[in-house]
Amino acid sequence: MAPRPIPHSILSSSATLFPAIRPHPIQKTPLETSAEKVAKYSKILKLSNCRHAVSNALLRLAQLNCPMRVFEKCQTEKRLQRFEGNVECLYQVNILKRKFEELRRKEESEKFGKKAAKLELKEEEYDPEFSGSNGLKTTIMEMYAEYKPTPIIGKFNR
């Protein structure tokens, strides 16, 4: 039995000059593994001078979840040393370094059968109860903790 002919309207669109290509149902696009992504982004860090490409590679590396040996195999940590002095990338480089520390800590604890000590990756938050400095300014602020407005002389009020 011969396959049914496909109507012309499905194969071509009147809005474009290019005929619509019918996707093959069996054909699938190959997905990248995490190791391939780490290798790709590490290579970008090694070769690229484009600020946007480097920033994107650092962001993607921070988002990947894979074991530390994958990062070590691709020498990602070595590639990060190139960007340590770069102010624009410093924040992302620090995030990646903390991620590597956490992965190492996790692997070491798994070796010895202990629970993984969790390293929080969140930023330092401002705590109004504790101020970082114990200088003169802090002492003055503690003395005058409550704000009392200065009374205004009557001739300025209208």
Tab-separated table of C-alpha atoms in Angstrom:
chain	number	residue	atom	x	y	z
A	1	MET	CA	0.000	0.000	0.000
A	2	ALA	CA	1.483	3.337	-1.062
A	3	PRO	CA	1.758	6.211	1.412
A	4	ARG	CA	-0.782	8.969	1.111
A	5	PRO	CA	0.390	12.032	-0.783
A	6	ILE	CA	1.122	15.066	1.373
A	7	PRO	CA	-0.940	18.139	0.492
A	8	HIS	CA	1.031	21.001	-1.030
A	9	SER	CA	-0.167	23.429	1.661
A	10	ILE	CA	1.677	21.467	4.375
A	11	LEU	CA	5.015	21.404	2.582
A	12	SER	CA	5.199	25.041	1.575
A	13	SER	CA	4.087	28.246	3.141
A	14	SER	CA	2.788	31.166	1.162
A	15	ALA	CA	4.384	33.605	3.628
A	16	THR	CA	7.950	32.493	2.901
A	17	LEU	CA	9.876	31.576	-0.190
A	18	PHE	CA	11.500	28.594	1.523
A	19	PRO	CA	9.482	25.373	1.584
A	20	ALA	CA	8.566	24.078	5.018
A	21	ILE	CA	10.667	21.037	5.880
A	22	ARG	CA	8.843	18.221	7.504
A	23	PRO	CA	10.824	16.920	10.513
A	24	HIS	CA	11.575	13.219	10.510
A	25	PRO	CA	9.828	11.645	13.536
A	26	ILE	CA	12.652	9.188	14.309
A	27	GLN	CA	15.446	11.749	14.075
A	28	LYS	CA	16.421	13.257	17.437
A	29	THR	CA	18.970	15.914	18.191
A	30	PRO	CA	21.826	14.586	20.348
A	31	LEU	CA	21.955	16.112	23.827
A	32	GLU	CA	25.246	17.243	25.337
A	33	THR	CA	26.354	15.513	28.493
A	34	SER	CA	27.526	17.534	31.469
A	35	ALA	CA	31.129	16.486	30.828
A	36	GLU	CA	30.925	17.729	27.231
A	37	LYS	CA	29.488	21.048	28.425
A	38	VAL	CA	32.278	21.471	30.985
A	39	ALA	CA	34.856	20.743	28.276
A	40	LYS	CA	33.205	23.212	25.887
A	41	TYR	CA	32.967	26.052	28.418
A	42	SER	CA	36.502	25.404	29.708
A	43	LYS	CA	37.766	25.653	26.146
A	44	ILE	CA	35.921	28.974	25.766
A	45	LEU	CA	37.638	30.222	28.944
A	46	LYS	CA	40.995	29.159	27.529
A	47	LEU	CA	40.679	30.636	24.041
A	48	SER	CA	38.159	33.463	24.090
A	49	ASN	CA	38.874	37.133	24.655
A	50	CYS	CA	35.228	38.143	24.201
A	51	ARG	CA	33.841	39.476	27.469
A	52	HIS	CA	30.306	38.241	26.769
A	53	ALA	CA	31.421	34.707	25.849
A	54	VAL	CA	33.585	34.437	28.974
A	55	SER	CA	30.795	35.726	31.204
A	56	ASN	CA	28.334	33.263	29.676
A	57	ALA	CA	30.804	30.374	30.069
A	58	LEU	CA	31.377	31.208	33.753
A	59	LEU	CA	27.626	31.400	34.349
A	60	ARG	CA	26.973	28.061	32.643
A	61	LEU	CA	29.798	26.348	34.532
A	62	ALA	CA	28.307	27.548	37.819
A	63	GLN	CA	24.927	26.084	36.835
A	64	LEU	CA	26.237	22.619	35.905
A	65	ASN	CA	25.860	19.751	38.349
A	66	CYS	CA	28.629	17.215	37.879
A	67	PRO	CA	31.390	15.683	40.015
A	68	MET	CA	34.635	17.506	40.733
A	69	ARG	CA	36.717	15.046	38.702
A	70	VAL	CA	35.015	16.318	35.522
A	71	PHE	CA	36.128	19.874	36.300
A	72	GLU	CA	39.628	18.631	37.169
A	73	LYS	CA	39.881	16.638	33.932
A	74	CYS	CA	39.049	19.757	31.883
A	75	GLN	CA	41.407	21.908	34.001
A	76	THR	CA	38.627	24.415	34.653
A	77	GLU	CA	40.216	25.678	37.862
A	78	LYS	CA	43.459	26.397	36.025
A	79	ARG	CA	41.505	28.381	33.413
A	80	LEU	CA	39.902	30.487	36.165
A	81	GLN	CA	43.306	31.835	37.242
A	82	ARG	CA	43.390	33.870	34.044
A	83	PHE	CA	40.344	35.873	35.179
A	84	GLU	CA	41.202	36.427	38.860
A	85	GLY	CA	42.463	39.963	38.236
A	86	ASN	CA	39.545	40.851	35.972
A	87	VAL	CA	37.063	42.927	37.975
A	88	GLU	CA	34.169	42.199	35.613
A	89	CYS	CA	34.443	38.421	36.102
A	90	LEU	CA	35.586	38.354	39.730
A	91	TYR	CA	32.119	37.700	41.193
A	92	GLN	CA	31.467	34.712	38.923
A	93	VAL	CA	34.990	33.364	39.456
A	94	ASN	CA	34.465	33.484	43.232
A	95	ILE	CA	31.154	31.632	42.893
A	96	LEU	CA	32.869	28.894	40.891
A	97	LYS	CA	35.714	28.634	43.417
A	98	ARG	CA	33.208	28.210	46.250
A	99	LYS	CA	31.401	25.585	44.197
A	100	PHE	CA	34.669	23.675	43.721
A	101	GLU	CA	35.370	23.855	47.469
A	102	GLU	CA	31.896	22.515	48.211
A	103	LEU	CA	32.288	19.667	45.698
A	104	ARG	CA	35.675	18.704	47.177
A	105	ARG	CA	34.273	18.794	50.700
A	106	LYS	CA	31.335	16.668	49.596
A	107	GLU	CA	33.574	14.065	47.919
A	108	GLU	CA	35.895	13.888	50.942
A	109	SER	CA	32.986	13.364	53.303
A	110	GLU	CA	31.576	10.633	51.043
A	111	LYS	CA	34.965	8.878	51.106
A	112	PHE	CA	34.926	8.683	54.879
A	113	GLY	CA	31.196	7.882	55.127
A	114	LYS	CA	30.221	11.121	56.833
A	115	LYS	CA	27.424	13.444	55.915
A	116	ALA	CA	28.412	16.254	53.603
A	117	ALA	CA	29.080	19.521	55.335
A	118	LYS	CA	27.028	22.017	53.455
A	119	LEU	CA	28.642	25.237	52.318
A	120	GLU	CA	26.072	27.886	51.640
A	121	LEU	CA	26.505	29.684	48.346
A	122	LYS	CA	24.312	32.621	49.260
A	123	GLU	CA	25.741	36.082	49.567
A	124	GLU	CA	26.463	37.714	52.873
A	125	GLU	CA	23.296	39.384	54.048
A	126	TYR	CA	23.098	42.643	55.946
A	127	ASP	CA	22.189	42.117	59.573
A	128	PRO	CA	20.939	45.319	61.239
A	129	GLU	CA	21.529	43.866	64.725
A	130	PHE	CA	25.233	43.318	64.113
A	131	SER	CA	27.325	45.963	62.472
A	132	GLY	CA	30.692	44.889	61.120
A	133	SER	CA	32.768	47.678	62.647
A	134	ASN	CA	33.262	48.621	66.276
A	135	GLY	CA	34.573	52.075	65.563
A	136	LEU	CA	33.595	55.546	66.776
A	137	LYS	CA	30.684	55.824	64.363
A	138	THR	CA	29.066	52.683	65.786
A	139	THR	CA	29.465	53.973	69.342
A	140	ILE	CA	27.847	57.303	68.458
A	141	MET	CA	24.980	55.546	66.708
A	142	GLU	CA	24.379	53.371	69.778
A	143	MET	CA	24.278	56.454	72.012
A	144	TYR	CA	21.713	58.158	69.807
A	145	ALA	CA	19.715	55.132	68.723
A	146	GLU	CA	16.411	56.997	68.639
A	147	TYR	CA	15.947	59.898	66.262
A	148	LYS	CA	14.452	63.041	67.778
A	149	PRO	CA	13.704	65.814	65.312
A	150	THR	CA	14.958	69.294	66.093
A	151	PRO	CA	12.098	71.730	66.727
A	152	ILE	CA	11.737	74.374	64.042
A	153	ILE	CA	11.558	78.022	65.100
A	154	GLY	CA	8.125	79.578	64.558
A	155	LYS	CA	9.116	82.285	62.044
A	156	PHE	CA	10.196	79.648	59.481
A	157	ASN	CA	6.809	77.891	59.608
A	158	ARG	CA	4.162	79.413	57.373
